[in-house]
Every structure is written in C-alpha cells, then in structure tokens.
C-alpha positions as CSV (number, residue, x, y, z in Angstrom):
1,X,51.4,69.0,-12.6
2,X,49.5,67.3,-9.7
3,X,49.8,63.9,-8.2
4,X,46.9,61.8,-9.5
5,X,47.8,58.3,-8.1
6,X,49.7,57.3,-5.0
7,X,50.7,53.6,-4.8
8,X,51.9,52.6,-1.3
9,X,51.7,48.9,-1.7
10,X,53.7,46.6,0.6
11,X,55.1,49.5,2.8
12,X,54.3,48.1,6.3
13,X,51.7,50.9,6.7
14,X,49.6,50.4,9.9
15,X,46.8,52.4,11.4
16,X,49.1,55.2,12.5
17,X,50.3,55.5,8.9
18,X,46.7,55.6,7.7
19,X,45.9,58.3,10.2
20,X,48.8,60.4,8.8
21,X,47.6,59.8,5.2
22,X,44.0,60.6,6.1
23,X,45.1,63.9,7.7
24,X,47.2,64.8,4.7
25,X,44.4,64.0,2.2
26,X,41.5,65.9,3.9
27,X,42.1,68.8,1.6
28,X,43.2,66.8,-1.4
29,X,42.0,68.3,-4.7
30,X,44.1,66.2,-7.2
31,X,44.7,62.6,-6.0
32,X,42.3,60.3,-7.6
33,X,43.8,56.9,-6.7
34,X,45.2,55.6,-3.5
35,X,46.5,52.0,-3.3
36,X,47.4,50.4,0.0
37,X,47.6,46.7,-1.0
38,X,49.6,44.3,1.2
39,X,49.9,46.6,4.1
40,X,48.7,43.9,6.5
41,X,48.8,45.9,9.7
42,X,45.8,48.1,8.6
43,X,43.1,47.0,11.0
44,X,39.4,47.6,10.9
45,X,40.1,50.9,12.7
46,X,42.3,52.0,9.8
47,X,39.7,51.0,7.3
48,X,37.1,53.1,9.1
49,X,39.5,56.1,9.0
50,X,39.7,55.6,5.2
51,X,36.0,55.4,4.9
52,X,35.5,58.6,7.1
53,X,38.0,60.4,4.8
54,X,35.7,60.1,1.8
55,X,32.3,59.7,3.5
56,X,32.1,61.1,7.1
57,X,28.4,61.2,7.8
58,X,28.8,62.1,11.4
59,X,27.4,65.6,10.7
60,X,26.3,67.7,7.7
61,X,29.5,69.7,8.0
62,X,31.7,66.6,8.2
63,X,30.0,65.2,5.1
64,X,30.6,68.5,3.2
65,X,34.2,68.4,4.3
66,X,34.8,64.8,3.2
67,X,37.2,64.2,0.4
68,X,35.3,64.2,-2.9
69,X,38.3,63.9,-5.2
70,X,39.4,60.3,-4.5
71,X,37.9,57.9,-7.0
72,X,39.6,54.6,-6.1
73,X,41.0,53.3,-2.8
74,X,42.5,49.8,-3.2
75,X,43.1,47.9,0.0
76,X,43.8,44.1,-0.2
77,X,45.9,42.2,2.4
78,X,47.9,39.2,1.6
79,X,48.8,37.5,4.9
80,X,45.6,35.5,5.2
81,X,45.1,36.7,8.7
82,X,44.3,40.4,8.5
83,X,40.7,40.8,7.7
84,X,39.4,43.3,5.2
85,X,35.9,44.3,6.5
86,X,33.7,43.7,3.4
87,X,31.0,46.1,4.8
88,X,33.5,48.9,5.1
89,X,35.0,48.2,1.7
90,X,31.5,48.2,0.2
91,X,30.9,51.6,1.7
92,X,34.3,52.9,0.5
93,X,33.4,51.6,-3.0
94,X,30.0,53.3,-2.8
95,X,31.5,56.6,-1.8
96,X,34.2,56.6,-4.5
97,X,31.5,55.8,-7.0
98,X,29.6,58.8,-5.9
99,X,32.7,60.9,-6.2
100,X,33.2,59.7,-9.7
101,X,29.5,60.5,-10.6
102,X,29.7,64.0,-9.1
103,X,33.2,65.1,-10.4
104,X,33.7,68.8,-9.8
105,X,30.5,69.0,-7.7
106,X,31.5,68.5,-4.1
107,X,28.1,69.7,-2.9
108,X,26.2,67.2,-5.1
109,X,28.5,64.4,-3.8
110,X,27.9,65.5,-0.2
111,X,24.2,65.4,-0.7
112,X,24.3,61.9,-2.2
113,X,26.5,60.6,0.6
C-alpha cells in the first residue's frame, strides 16, 4: 500500500525542511495530500518552492516534470506574524485543481499548467 496523505502539522518545519520535502516529492506517484499547517517558519520562499513542485513553469521540461499527483497542499500559519502569500496559495490551489482534473494524465496536466 502507498502513502496517500502526509500530515506534518505543527512540526517546526522551515524553508530548509520544505526544500527536503520538495526534493523527496519530485518523483511522487502516490501522495495526494500534504498538510503543513502551523509550521510558522515557512516563508514566502518556502511557499514558492511548494508551488514550483506542482507547477514549475520555468521551462516546458520543468512543467512536464512537475508533480502531477498532489491534489491538496494545506498551508496555514497560526502565529499571526508569518504571512501566507495569497497569490502563491491561489496558484497552488489552481495547480492542484488541474492535477485533480487530469488524474492519470500528466501530459494533459502539464499542458494546462
């Protein structure tokens, strides 16, 4: 059986931790949900890394190699000081919606992104 959801809420994950997760999930073919709530040290840089994981539009090749399996990324901070960039979250939500719409069709998801 494969891991379908990974809940890492309230684990003091920072941008370095996000970088490790992103690297590990580049070739993911089973994880559908990633939750990172209350990891208040994830900055805008870490949020961008998560976006690039599922929708790297820097080149056609990068877009094709983006993760097309993740359907949900939940990222909410609780300290009142760490900002979640609404623009980045909107793009993450858009990319995961595309992944959901093009299940089992990575090429179709890539083209849509």
